[in-house]
């Protein structure tokens, strides 16, 4: 449903600003998943990060619903935080007219940015069966940032599999 709605918002409604896309998505999720007028409401939803790259202006526009974007620019780590507003079908969870923050950031040749689901962060593993967590993920990115992206992907996959060990994968990872 989320993928269909995102395509509809961008392609059919010509909405391209990430914060506006999230606002439309939040509204359309509520409409799509409402419980036929019954009191019992689903509480389905998603965390999401969106980025729009303007290659001519050399800018990245970003908005997130509970998800950040990480950027390495001139060897400096930058974190653009998403809003603490989920995309949810629950009418009482957020307002239909919730607004999201649109971040615009200039980029230069060689900059790297990362948007990702919470699957790796929330994964249980290690020797104590604890979550991987954001701090560990940031440290991993710091150690691999000088590698080509294809090699970074392999390092992240290997780190994830090693961390997870005998534990089941708890969520999708993107």
PDB file of C-alpha atoms in Angstrom, residues 9 15 17-30 46 48 63-66 83-102:
ATOM      1  CA  UNK A   9       1.624  11.024  -4.786  1.00  0.00           C
ATOM      2  CA  UNK A  15       4.446  16.251  -5.408  1.00  0.00           C
ATOM      3  CA  UNK A  17       9.211  17.936  -1.958  1.00  0.00           C
ATOM      4  CA  UNK A  18       9.968  15.168   0.587  1.00  0.00           C
ATOM      5  CA  UNK A  19       8.103  16.833   3.486  1.00  0.00           C
ATOM      6  CA  UNK A  20       5.014  17.286   1.304  1.00  0.00           C
ATOM      7  CA  UNK A  21       5.214  13.675   0.115  1.00  0.00           C
ATOM      8  CA  UNK A  22       5.212  12.495   3.744  1.00  0.00           C
ATOM      9  CA  UNK A  23       2.269  14.732   4.613  1.00  0.00           C
ATOM     10  CA  UNK A  24       0.242  13.333   1.692  1.00  0.00           C
ATOM     11  CA  UNK A  25       1.331   9.783   2.513  1.00  0.00           C
ATOM     12  CA  UNK A  26       0.234  10.125   6.141  1.00  0.00           C
ATOM     13  CA  UNK A  27      -3.177  11.397   5.064  1.00  0.00           C
ATOM     14  CA  UNK A  28      -3.638   8.715   2.393  1.00  0.00           C
ATOM     15  CA  UNK A  29      -2.582   5.891   4.738  1.00  0.00           C
ATOM     16  CA  UNK A  30      -5.270   6.996   7.205  1.00  0.00           C
ATOM     17  CA  UNK A  46       5.684   2.946   8.719  1.00  0.00           C
ATOM     18  CA  UNK A  48      10.303   6.301   6.275  1.00  0.00           C
ATOM     19  CA  UNK A  63      12.383  14.504   5.201  1.00  0.00           C
ATOM     20  CA  UNK A  64      11.887  11.610   7.570  1.00  0.00           C
ATOM     21  CA  UNK A  65       9.107  10.077   9.606  1.00  0.00           C
ATOM     22  CA  UNK A  66      11.065   8.639  12.540  1.00  0.00           C
ATOM     23  CA  UNK A  83      10.491  14.175  12.621  1.00  0.00           C
ATOM     24  CA  UNK A  84       9.054  12.196  15.512  1.00  0.00           C
ATOM     25  CA  UNK A  85       5.813  11.838  13.587  1.00  0.00           C
ATOM     26  CA  UNK A  86       5.103   8.347  12.227  1.00  0.00           C
ATOM     27  CA  UNK A  87       3.150   7.572   9.106  1.00  0.00           C
ATOM     28  CA  UNK A  88       0.210   5.789  10.724  1.00  0.00           C
ATOM     29  CA  UNK A  89      -3.327   4.681  10.023  1.00  0.00           C
ATOM     30  CA  UNK A  90      -4.296   5.403  13.620  1.00  0.00           C
ATOM     31  CA  UNK A  91      -6.467   8.535  13.539  1.00  0.00           C
ATOM     32  CA  UNK A  92      -5.590   9.383  17.132  1.00  0.00           C
ATOM     33  CA  UNK A  93      -1.873   8.762  16.486  1.00  0.00           C
ATOM     34  CA  UNK A  94      -1.128  11.853  14.414  1.00  0.00           C
ATOM     35  CA  UNK A  95      -3.142  14.568  12.826  1.00  0.00           C
ATOM     36  CA  UNK A  96      -4.251  14.156   9.230  1.00  0.00           C
ATOM     37  CA  UNK A  97      -2.546  17.504   8.639  1.00  0.00           C
ATOM     38  CA  UNK A  98       0.764  16.655  10.364  1.00  0.00           C
ATOM     39  CA  UNK A  99       3.619  18.561   8.806  1.00  0.00           C
ATOM     40  CA  UNK A 100       7.130  17.269   8.332  1.00  0.00           C
ATOM     41  CA  UNK A 101      10.382  19.207   8.210  1.00  0.00           C
ATOM     42  CA  UNK A 102      12.054  19.553   4.838  1.00  0.00           C
TER      43      UNK A 102
END
